[in-house]
Amino acid sequence: MHSVLISTYEMGRQPFGLASAAAWLRDAGWTVTAVDVSKDRARLDDATLASADLVAFHLPMHTATRLAEPVIVRARRLNATARLCAFGLYAPLNAEWLRSLGVDDVLGGEFEAHLAAIARRISAGPKDPPYISSTPTSRPGPKDPPYISSTPTSRPGPKDPPYISSTPTSRPGPKDPPYIS
């Protein structure tokens, strides 16, 4: 099975997110082509996209996310059967928009195990249960890690428990509970 990992805004520096994804996919038995389109657009030719079983976009920041749009549209146009995945800190923040472009899976931070699970499901073929989603609405397989949301997925209602971040996002106020790490 062949995967293409795409970075859009690294200017030739290898991001850890792309290197980590490549290592996990290679461990799962996949061949990996990693491309930084900001420096080496020629490596991302139509044949590479058309032959991929999985195309994943590393979206660590806003600019990278916006630059990925034409590449996502092109990948979907050239290969309607490929699984498109967006991962990185800005992917969940733009999930609705990314899905409207044709992205199948949106993964936030700590994405590696989920990306490898998606690859395993693709390798297993259509007889396997449906592909996992980045949202907890699908049933995970027996080898899939538990789903852990990195961001709240909707505005909390009056009966919902408070969303607790894993990192402090601002200075605590006089009414805020103490931050526990």
mmCIF file with all atom_site columns, C-alpha atoms in Angstrom:
data_model
loop_
_atom_site.group_PDB
_atom_site.id
_atom_site.type_symbol
_atom_site.label_atom_id
_atom_site.label_alt_id
_atom_site.label_comp_id
_atom_site.label_asym_id
_atom_site.label_entity_id
_atom_site.label_seq_id
_atom_site.pdbx_PDB_ins_code
_atom_site.Cartn_x
_atom_site.Cartn_y
_atom_site.Cartn_z
_atom_site.occupancy
_atom_site.B_iso_or_equiv
_atom_site.pdbx_formal_charge
_atom_site.auth_seq_id
_atom_site.auth_comp_id
_atom_site.auth_asym_id
_atom_site.auth_atom_id
_atom_site.pdbx_PDB_model_num
ATOM 1   C CA . MET A 1 1   ? 0.000   0.000  0.000   1.00 0.00 ? 1   MET A CA 1
ATOM 2   C CA . HIS A 1 2   ? 1.231   3.483  -0.811  1.00 0.00 ? 2   HIS A CA 1
ATOM 3   C CA . SER A 1 3   ? 0.756   6.687  1.145   1.00 0.00 ? 3   SER A CA 1
ATOM 4   C CA . VAL A 1 4   ? 1.614   10.273 0.307   1.00 0.00 ? 4   VAL A CA 1
ATOM 5   C CA . LEU A 1 5   ? 2.300   12.650 3.187   1.00 0.00 ? 5   LEU A CA 1
ATOM 6   C CA . ILE A 1 6   ? 2.084   16.312 2.259   1.00 0.00 ? 6   ILE A CA 1
ATOM 7   C CA . SER A 1 7   ? 3.446   19.351 4.029   1.00 0.00 ? 7   SER A CA 1
ATOM 8   C CA . THR A 1 8   ? 2.532   22.743 2.610   1.00 0.00 ? 8   THR A CA 1
ATOM 9   C CA . TYR A 1 9   ? 4.531   25.270 4.584   1.00 0.00 ? 9   TYR A CA 1
ATOM 10  C CA . GLU A 1 10  ? 7.782   23.909 6.009   1.00 0.00 ? 10  GLU A CA 1
ATOM 11  C CA . MET A 1 11  ? 10.132  25.619 3.555   1.00 0.00 ? 11  MET A CA 1
ATOM 12  C CA . GLY A 1 12  ? 12.357  22.550 3.313   1.00 0.00 ? 12  GLY A CA 1
ATOM 13  C CA . ARG A 1 13  ? 12.624  21.780 7.028   1.00 0.00 ? 13  ARG A CA 1
ATOM 14  C CA . GLN A 1 14  ? 11.328  18.341 7.918   1.00 0.00 ? 14  GLN A CA 1
ATOM 15  C CA . PRO A 1 15  ? 8.520   18.702 10.467  1.00 0.00 ? 15  PRO A CA 1
ATOM 16  C CA . PHE A 1 16  ? 8.358   16.191 13.279  1.00 0.00 ? 16  PHE A CA 1
ATOM 17  C CA . GLY A 1 17  ? 4.672   15.620 12.504  1.00 0.00 ? 17  GLY A CA 1
ATOM 18  C CA . LEU A 1 18  ? 5.456   14.422 8.991   1.00 0.00 ? 18  LEU A CA 1
ATOM 19  C CA . ALA A 1 19  ? 8.461   12.350 10.094  1.00 0.00 ? 19  ALA A CA 1
ATOM 20  C CA . SER A 1 20  ? 6.459   10.725 12.891  1.00 0.00 ? 20  SER A CA 1
ATOM 21  C CA . ALA A 1 21  ? 3.544   9.916  10.561  1.00 0.00 ? 21  ALA A CA 1
ATOM 22  C CA . ALA A 1 22  ? 5.965   8.385  8.049   1.00 0.00 ? 22  ALA A CA 1
ATOM 23  C CA . ALA A 1 23  ? 7.552   6.199  10.743  1.00 0.00 ? 23  ALA A CA 1
ATOM 24  C CA . TRP A 1 24  ? 4.177   4.904  11.968  1.00 0.00 ? 24  TRP A CA 1
ATOM 25  C CA . LEU A 1 25  ? 3.007   4.146  8.423   1.00 0.00 ? 25  LEU A CA 1
ATOM 26  C CA . ARG A 1 26  ? 6.264   2.394  7.526   1.00 0.00 ? 26  ARG A CA 1
ATOM 27  C CA . ASP A 1 27  ? 5.910   0.297  10.696  1.00 0.00 ? 27  ASP A CA 1
ATOM 28  C CA . ALA A 1 28  ? 2.451   -0.669 9.417   1.00 0.00 ? 28  ALA A CA 1
ATOM 29  C CA . GLY A 1 29  ? 4.070   -1.941 6.195   1.00 0.00 ? 29  GLY A CA 1
ATOM 30  C CA . TRP A 1 30  ? 3.262   0.998  3.936   1.00 0.00 ? 30  TRP A CA 1
ATOM 31  C CA . THR A 1 31  ? 5.517   2.745  1.456   1.00 0.00 ? 31  THR A CA 1
ATOM 32  C CA . VAL A 1 32  ? 5.619   6.469  2.111   1.00 0.00 ? 32  VAL A CA 1
ATOM 33  C CA . THR A 1 33  ? 6.288   9.410  -0.174  1.00 0.00 ? 33  THR A CA 1
ATOM 34  C CA . ALA A 1 34  ? 6.737   12.634 1.811   1.00 0.00 ? 34  ALA A CA 1
ATOM 35  C CA . VAL A 1 35  ? 6.519   15.914 -0.077  1.00 0.00 ? 35  VAL A CA 1
ATOM 36  C CA . ASP A 1 36  ? 6.997   19.508 1.043   1.00 0.00 ? 36  ASP A CA 1
ATOM 37  C CA . VAL A 1 37  ? 5.118   21.345 -1.702  1.00 0.00 ? 37  VAL A CA 1
ATOM 38  C CA . SER A 1 38  ? 6.503   24.716 -0.602  1.00 0.00 ? 38  SER A CA 1
ATOM 39  C CA . LYS A 1 39  ? 9.974   23.661 -1.810  1.00 0.00 ? 39  LYS A CA 1
ATOM 40  C CA . ASP A 1 40  ? 9.486   20.674 -4.100  1.00 0.00 ? 40  ASP A CA 1
ATOM 41  C CA . ARG A 1 41  ? 6.154   20.976 -5.911  1.00 0.00 ? 41  ARG A CA 1
ATOM 42  C CA . ALA A 1 42  ? 7.474   18.894 -8.849  1.00 0.00 ? 42  ALA A CA 1
ATOM 43  C CA . ARG A 1 43  ? 7.672   15.755 -6.661  1.00 0.00 ? 43  ARG A CA 1
ATOM 44  C CA . LEU A 1 44  ? 3.910   15.901 -6.200  1.00 0.00 ? 44  LEU A CA 1
ATOM 45  C CA . ASP A 1 45  ? 2.974   14.966 -9.744  1.00 0.00 ? 45  ASP A CA 1
ATOM 46  C CA . ASP A 1 46  ? -0.383  13.635 -10.884 1.00 0.00 ? 46  ASP A CA 1
ATOM 47  C CA . ALA A 1 47  ? 0.884   10.035 -11.034 1.00 0.00 ? 47  ALA A CA 1
ATOM 48  C CA . THR A 1 48  ? 1.981   10.130 -7.391  1.00 0.00 ? 48  THR A CA 1
ATOM 49  C CA . LEU A 1 49  ? -1.431  11.341 -6.228  1.00 0.00 ? 49  LEU A CA 1
ATOM 50  C CA . ALA A 1 50  ? -3.338  9.002  -8.544  1.00 0.00 ? 50  ALA A CA 1
ATOM 51  C CA . SER A 1 51  ? -1.487  5.914  -7.267  1.00 0.00 ? 51  SER A CA 1
ATOM 52  C CA . ALA A 1 52  ? -1.849  6.625  -3.535  1.00 0.00 ? 52  ALA A CA 1
ATOM 53  C CA . ASP A 1 53  ? -4.140  4.632  -1.264  1.00 0.00 ? 53  ASP A CA 1
ATOM 54  C CA . LEU A 1 54  ? -3.840  7.240  1.493   1.00 0.00 ? 54  LEU A CA 1
ATOM 55  C CA . VAL A 1 55  ? -3.058  10.944 1.120   1.00 0.00 ? 55  VAL A CA 1
ATOM 56  C CA . ALA A 1 56  ? -2.463  12.798 4.390   1.00 0.00 ? 56  ALA A CA 1
ATOM 57  C CA . PHE A 1 57  ? -1.922  16.520 4.901   1.00 0.00 ? 57  PHE A CA 1
ATOM 58  C CA . HIS A 1 58  ? 0.079   17.885 7.855   1.00 0.00 ? 58  HIS A CA 1
ATOM 59  C CA . LEU A 1 59  ? -1.660  21.051 9.093   1.00 0.00 ? 59  LEU A CA 1
ATOM 60  C CA . PRO A 1 60  ? 0.305   22.460 12.036  1.00 0.00 ? 60  PRO A CA 1
ATOM 61  C CA . MET A 1 61  ? -0.726  26.098 11.526  1.00 0.00 ? 61  MET A CA 1
ATOM 62  C CA . HIS A 1 62  ? -3.270  28.345 9.838   1.00 0.00 ? 62  HIS A CA 1
ATOM 63  C CA . THR A 1 63  ? -1.153  29.226 6.804   1.00 0.00 ? 63  THR A CA 1
ATOM 64  C CA . ALA A 1 64  ? -0.366  25.566 6.092   1.00 0.00 ? 64  ALA A CA 1
ATOM 65  C CA . THR A 1 65  ? -4.073  24.762 6.338   1.00 0.00 ? 65  THR A CA 1
ATOM 66  C CA . ARG A 1 66  ? -5.059  27.407 3.791   1.00 0.00 ? 66  ARG A CA 1
ATOM 67  C CA . LEU A 1 67  ? -2.234  26.468 1.420   1.00 0.00 ? 67  LEU A CA 1
ATOM 68  C CA . ALA A 1 68  ? -3.435  22.854 1.487   1.00 0.00 ? 68  ALA A CA 1
ATOM 69  C CA . GLU A 1 69  ? -6.792  23.691 -0.131  1.00 0.00 ? 69  GLU A CA 1
ATOM 70  C CA . PRO A 1 70  ? -5.778  23.460 -3.811  1.00 0.00 ? 70  PRO A CA 1
ATOM 71  C CA . VAL A 1 71  ? -3.698  20.343 -3.146  1.00 0.00 ? 71  VAL A CA 1
ATOM 72  C CA . ILE A 1 72  ? -6.613  18.635 -1.365  1.00 0.00 ? 72  ILE A CA 1
ATOM 73  C CA . VAL A 1 73  ? -8.970  19.477 -4.239  1.00 0.00 ? 73  VAL A CA 1
ATOM 74  C CA . ARG A 1 74  ? -6.418  18.212 -6.757  1.00 0.00 ? 74  ARG A CA 1
ATOM 75  C CA . ALA A 1 75  ? -5.820  14.973 -4.828  1.00 0.00 ? 75  ALA A CA 1
ATOM 76  C CA . ARG A 1 76  ? -9.567  14.264 -4.630  1.00 0.00 ? 76  ARG A CA 1
ATOM 77  C CA . ARG A 1 77  ? -10.033 15.034 -8.340  1.00 0.00 ? 77  ARG A CA 1
ATOM 78  C CA . LEU A 1 78  ? -7.151  12.759 -9.402  1.00 0.00 ? 78  LEU A CA 1
ATOM 79  C CA . ASN A 1 79  ? -7.914  9.902  -7.024  1.00 0.00 ? 79  ASN A CA 1
ATOM 80  C CA . ALA A 1 80  ? -11.529 9.546  -5.914  1.00 0.00 ? 80  ALA A CA 1
ATOM 81  C CA . THR A 1 81  ? -10.829 6.230  -4.144  1.00 0.00 ? 81  THR A CA 1
ATOM 82  C CA . ALA A 1 82  ? -7.908  7.401  -1.992  1.00 0.00 ? 82  ALA A CA 1
ATOM 83  C CA . ARG A 1 83  ? -8.497  8.032  1.674   1.00 0.00 ? 83  ARG A CA 1
ATOM 84  C CA . LEU A 1 84  ? -7.756  11.716 2.381   1.00 0.00 ? 84  LEU A CA 1
ATOM 85  C CA . CYS A 1 85  ? -6.703  12.632 5.880   1.00 0.00 ? 85  CYS A CA 1
ATOM 86  C CA . ALA A 1 86  ? -5.805  15.942 7.519   1.00 0.00 ? 86  ALA A CA 1
ATOM 87  C CA . PHE A 1 87  ? -3.811  15.914 10.738  1.00 0.00 ? 87  PHE A CA 1
ATOM 88  C CA . GLY A 1 88  ? -2.157  18.422 13.006  1.00 0.00 ? 88  GLY A CA 1
ATOM 89  C CA . LEU A 1 89  ? -3.178  21.112 15.439  1.00 0.00 ? 89  LEU A CA 1
ATOM 90  C CA . TYR A 1 90  ? -5.224  23.125 12.930  1.00 0.00 ? 90  TYR A CA 1
ATOM 91  C CA . ALA A 1 91  ? -7.062  20.195 11.353  1.00 0.00 ? 91  ALA A CA 1
ATOM 92  C CA . PRO A 1 92  ? -9.808  19.873 14.013  1.00 0.00 ? 92  PRO A CA 1
ATOM 93  C CA . LEU A 1 93  ? -10.270 23.638 14.088  1.00 0.00 ? 93  LEU A CA 1
ATOM 94  C CA . ASN A 1 94  ? -11.104 23.533 10.373  1.00 0.00 ? 94  ASN A CA 1
ATOM 95  C CA . ALA A 1 95  ? -12.802 20.119 10.253  1.00 0.00 ? 95  ALA A CA 1
ATOM 96  C CA . GLU A 1 96  ? -16.045 21.242 8.622   1.00 0.00 ? 96  GLU A CA 1
ATOM 97  C CA . TRP A 1 97  ? -14.228 23.183 5.905   1.00 0.00 ? 97  TRP A CA 1
ATOM 98  C CA . LEU A 1 98  ? -11.744 20.337 5.277   1.00 0.00 ? 98  LEU A CA 1
ATOM 99  C CA . ARG A 1 99  ? -14.571 17.799 4.952   1.00 0.00 ? 99  ARG A CA 1
ATOM 100 C CA . SER A 1 100 ? -16.284 20.098 2.435   1.00 0.00 ? 100 SER A CA 1
ATOM 101 C CA . LEU A 1 101 ? -13.107 19.855 0.318   1.00 0.00 ? 101 LEU A CA 1
ATOM 102 C CA . GLY A 1 102 ? -13.203 16.039 0.350   1.00 0.00 ? 102 GLY A CA 1
ATOM 103 C CA . VAL A 1 103 ? -11.123 15.111 3.402   1.00 0.00 ? 103 VAL A CA 1
ATOM 104 C CA . ASP A 1 104 ? -12.340 11.860 4.955   1.00 0.00 ? 104 ASP A CA 1
ATOM 105 C CA . ASP A 1 105 ? -10.571 11.938 8.323   1.00 0.00 ? 105 ASP A CA 1
ATOM 106 C CA . VAL A 1 106 ? -9.565  14.862 10.517  1.00 0.00 ? 106 VAL A CA 1
ATOM 107 C CA . LEU A 1 107 ? -7.077  14.153 13.311  1.00 0.00 ? 107 LEU A CA 1
ATOM 108 C CA . GLY A 1 108 ? -5.735  16.587 15.894  1.00 0.00 ? 108 GLY A CA 1
ATOM 109 C CA . GLY A 1 109 ? -2.643  16.300 18.053  1.00 0.00 ? 109 GLY A CA 1
ATOM 110 C CA . GLU A 1 110 ? -1.431  12.824 19.034  1.00 0.00 ? 110 GLU A CA 1
ATOM 111 C CA . PHE A 1 111 ? -2.628  11.582 15.648  1.00 0.00 ? 111 PHE A CA 1
ATOM 112 C CA . GLU A 1 112 ? -0.115  8.821  14.931  1.00 0.00 ? 112 GLU A CA 1
ATOM 113 C CA . ALA A 1 113 ? -2.007  5.831  16.343  1.00 0.00 ? 113 ALA A CA 1
ATOM 114 C CA . HIS A 1 114 ? -5.223  6.898  14.618  1.00 0.00 ? 114 HIS A CA 1
ATOM 115 C CA . LEU A 1 115 ? -3.441  7.406  11.296  1.00 0.00 ? 115 LEU A CA 1
ATOM 116 C CA . ALA A 1 116 ? -1.872  3.935  11.598  1.00 0.00 ? 116 ALA A CA 1
ATOM 117 C CA . ALA A 1 117 ? -5.313  2.484  12.418  1.00 0.00 ? 117 ALA A CA 1
ATOM 118 C CA . ILE A 1 118 ? -6.760  4.082  9.283   1.00 0.00 ? 118 ILE A CA 1
ATOM 119 C CA . ALA A 1 119 ? -3.898  2.563  7.266   1.00 0.00 ? 119 ALA A CA 1
ATOM 120 C CA . ARG A 1 120 ? -4.545  -0.882 8.779   1.00 0.00 ? 120 ARG A CA 1
ATOM 121 C CA . ARG A 1 121 ? -8.217  -0.634 7.858   1.00 0.00 ? 121 ARG A CA 1
ATOM 122 C CA . ILE A 1 122 ? -7.364  0.355  4.283   1.00 0.00 ? 122 ILE A CA 1
ATOM 123 C CA . SER A 1 123 ? -4.920  -2.575 4.057   1.00 0.00 ? 123 SER A CA 1
ATOM 124 C CA . ALA A 1 124 ? -7.585  -4.979 5.310   1.00 0.00 ? 124 ALA A CA 1
ATOM 125 C CA . GLY A 1 125 ? -9.821  -4.105 2.376   1.00 0.00 ? 125 GLY A CA 1
ATOM 126 C CA . PRO A 1 126 ? -13.546 -3.538 2.043   1.00 0.00 ? 126 PRO A CA 1
ATOM 127 C CA . LYS A 1 127 ? -14.512 -6.660 3.994   1.00 0.00 ? 127 LYS A CA 1
ATOM 128 C CA . ASP A 1 128 ? -13.390 -4.916 7.188   1.00 0.00 ? 128 ASP A CA 1
ATOM 129 C CA . PRO A 1 129 ? -15.735 -2.666 9.203   1.00 0.00 ? 129 PRO A CA 1
ATOM 130 C CA . PRO A 1 130 ? -16.002 0.962  8.058   1.00 0.00 ? 130 PRO A CA 1
ATOM 131 C CA . TYR A 1 131 ? -12.946 3.177  8.312   1.00 0.00 ? 131 TYR A CA 1
ATOM 132 C CA . ILE A 1 132 ? -12.554 4.946  11.594  1.00 0.00 ? 132 ILE A CA 1
ATOM 133 C CA . SER A 1 133 ? -13.343 8.585  11.741  1.00 0.00 ? 133 SER A CA 1
ATOM 134 C CA . SER A 1 134 ? -11.647 11.236 13.783  1.00 0.00 ? 134 SER A CA 1
ATOM 135 C CA . THR A 1 135 ? -14.914 11.758 15.593  1.00 0.00 ? 135 THR A CA 1
ATOM 136 C CA . PRO A 1 136 ? -16.244 9.360  18.209  1.00 0.00 ? 136 PRO A CA 1
ATOM 137 C CA . THR A 1 137 ? -19.294 8.563  16.067  1.00 0.00 ? 137 THR A CA 1
ATOM 138 C CA . SER A 1 138 ? -17.774 5.463  14.473  1.00 0.00 ? 138 SER A CA 1
ATOM 139 C CA . ARG A 1 139 ? -17.034 2.156  16.125  1.00 0.00 ? 139 ARG A CA 1
ATOM 140 C CA . PRO A 1 140 ? -13.311 1.636  16.718  1.00 0.00 ? 140 PRO A CA 1
ATOM 141 C CA . GLY A 1 141 ? -11.792 -1.732 15.861  1.00 0.00 ? 141 GLY A CA 1
ATOM 142 C CA . PRO A 1 142 ? -10.200 -4.025 18.459  1.00 0.00 ? 142 PRO A CA 1
ATOM 143 C CA . LYS A 1 143 ? -6.681  -2.697 17.801  1.00 0.00 ? 143 LYS A CA 1
ATOM 144 C CA . ASP A 1 144 ? -7.614  0.981  17.588  1.00 0.00 ? 144 ASP A CA 1
ATOM 145 C CA . PRO A 1 145 ? -6.643  3.339  20.403  1.00 0.00 ? 145 PRO A CA 1
ATOM 146 C CA . PRO A 1 146 ? -9.430  4.965  22.366  1.00 0.00 ? 146 PRO A CA 1
ATOM 147 C CA . TYR A 1 147 ? -10.732 8.198  20.929  1.00 0.00 ? 147 TYR A CA 1
ATOM 148 C CA . ILE A 1 148 ? -9.574  11.197 22.928  1.00 0.00 ? 148 ILE A CA 1
ATOM 149 C CA . SER A 1 149 ? -10.802 14.558 21.790  1.00 0.00 ? 149 SER A CA 1
ATOM 150 C CA . SER A 1 150 ? -8.278  17.354 21.819  1.00 0.00 ? 150 SER A CA 1
ATOM 151 C CA . THR A 1 151 ? -10.919 20.056 21.532  1.00 0.00 ? 151 THR A CA 1
ATOM 152 C CA . PRO A 1 152 ? -14.575 20.332 22.451  1.00 0.00 ? 152 PRO A CA 1
ATOM 153 C CA . THR A 1 153 ? -16.625 19.419 19.380  1.00 0.00 ? 153 THR A CA 1
ATOM 154 C CA . SER A 1 154 ? -19.637 21.609 20.073  1.00 0.00 ? 154 SER A CA 1
ATOM 155 C CA . ARG A 1 155 ? -20.782 24.430 22.284  1.00 0.00 ? 155 ARG A CA 1
ATOM 156 C CA . PRO A 1 156 ? -21.600 22.962 25.720  1.00 0.00 ? 156 PRO A CA 1
ATOM 157 C CA . GLY A 1 157 ? -25.207 22.984 26.825  1.00 0.00 ? 157 GLY A CA 1
ATOM 158 C CA . PRO A 1 158 ? -26.469 23.774 30.330  1.00 0.00 ? 158 PRO A CA 1
ATOM 159 C CA . LYS A 1 159 ? -26.350 20.091 31.366  1.00 0.00 ? 159 LYS A CA 1
ATOM 160 C CA . ASP A 1 160 ? -22.905 19.337 29.869  1.00 0.00 ? 160 ASP A CA 1
ATOM 161 C CA . PRO A 1 161 ? -19.884 19.034 32.158  1.00 0.00 ? 161 PRO A CA 1
ATOM 162 C CA . PRO A 1 162 ? -17.294 21.777 31.764  1.00 0.00 ? 162 PRO A CA 1
ATOM 163 C CA . TYR A 1 163 ? -14.578 21.252 29.168  1.00 0.00 ? 163 TYR A CA 1
ATOM 164 C CA . ILE A 1 164 ? -11.237 20.883 30.913  1.00 0.00 ? 164 ILE A CA 1
ATOM 165 C CA . SER A 1 165 ? -8.152  21.666 28.885  1.00 0.00 ? 165 SER A CA 1
ATOM 166 C CA . SER A 1 166 ? -4.940  19.757 29.387  1.00 0.00 ? 166 SER A CA 1
ATOM 167 C CA . THR A 1 167 ? -2.978  23.000 29.418  1.00 0.00 ? 167 THR A CA 1
ATOM 168 C CA . PRO A 1 168 ? -3.736  26.347 30.982  1.00 0.00 ? 168 PRO A CA 1
ATOM 169 C CA . THR A 1 169 ? -4.857  28.790 28.307  1.00 0.00 ? 169 THR A CA 1
ATOM 170 C CA . SER A 1 170 ? -4.876  32.004 30.329  1.00 0.00 ? 170 SER A CA 1
ATOM 171 C CA . ARG A 1 171 ? -4.062  33.390 33.742  1.00 0.00 ? 171 ARG A CA 1
ATOM 172 C CA . PRO A 1 172 ? -6.490  32.048 36.305  1.00 0.00 ? 172 PRO A CA 1
ATOM 173 C CA . GLY A 1 173 ? -9.046  34.482 37.641  1.00 0.00 ? 173 GLY A CA 1
ATOM 174 C CA . PRO A 1 174 ? -10.219 34.750 41.238  1.00 0.00 ? 174 PRO A CA 1
ATOM 175 C CA . LYS A 1 175 ? -13.161 32.390 40.560  1.00 0.00 ? 175 LYS A CA 1
ATOM 176 C CA . ASP A 1 176 ? -11.163 29.801 38.589  1.00 0.00 ? 176 ASP A CA 1
ATOM 177 C CA . PRO A 1 177 ? -10.161 26.512 40.229  1.00 0.00 ? 177 PRO A CA 1
ATOM 178 C CA . PRO A 1 178 ? -6.416  25.898 40.551  1.00 0.00 ? 178 PRO A CA 1
ATOM 179 C CA . TYR A 1 179 ? -4.730  24.379 37.506  1.00 0.00 ? 179 TYR A CA 1
ATOM 180 C CA . ILE A 1 180 ? -3.642  20.794 38.126  1.00 0.00 ? 180 ILE A CA 1
ATOM 181 C CA . SER A 1 181 ? -1.058  19.320 35.794  1.00 0.00 ? 181 SER A CA 1
#
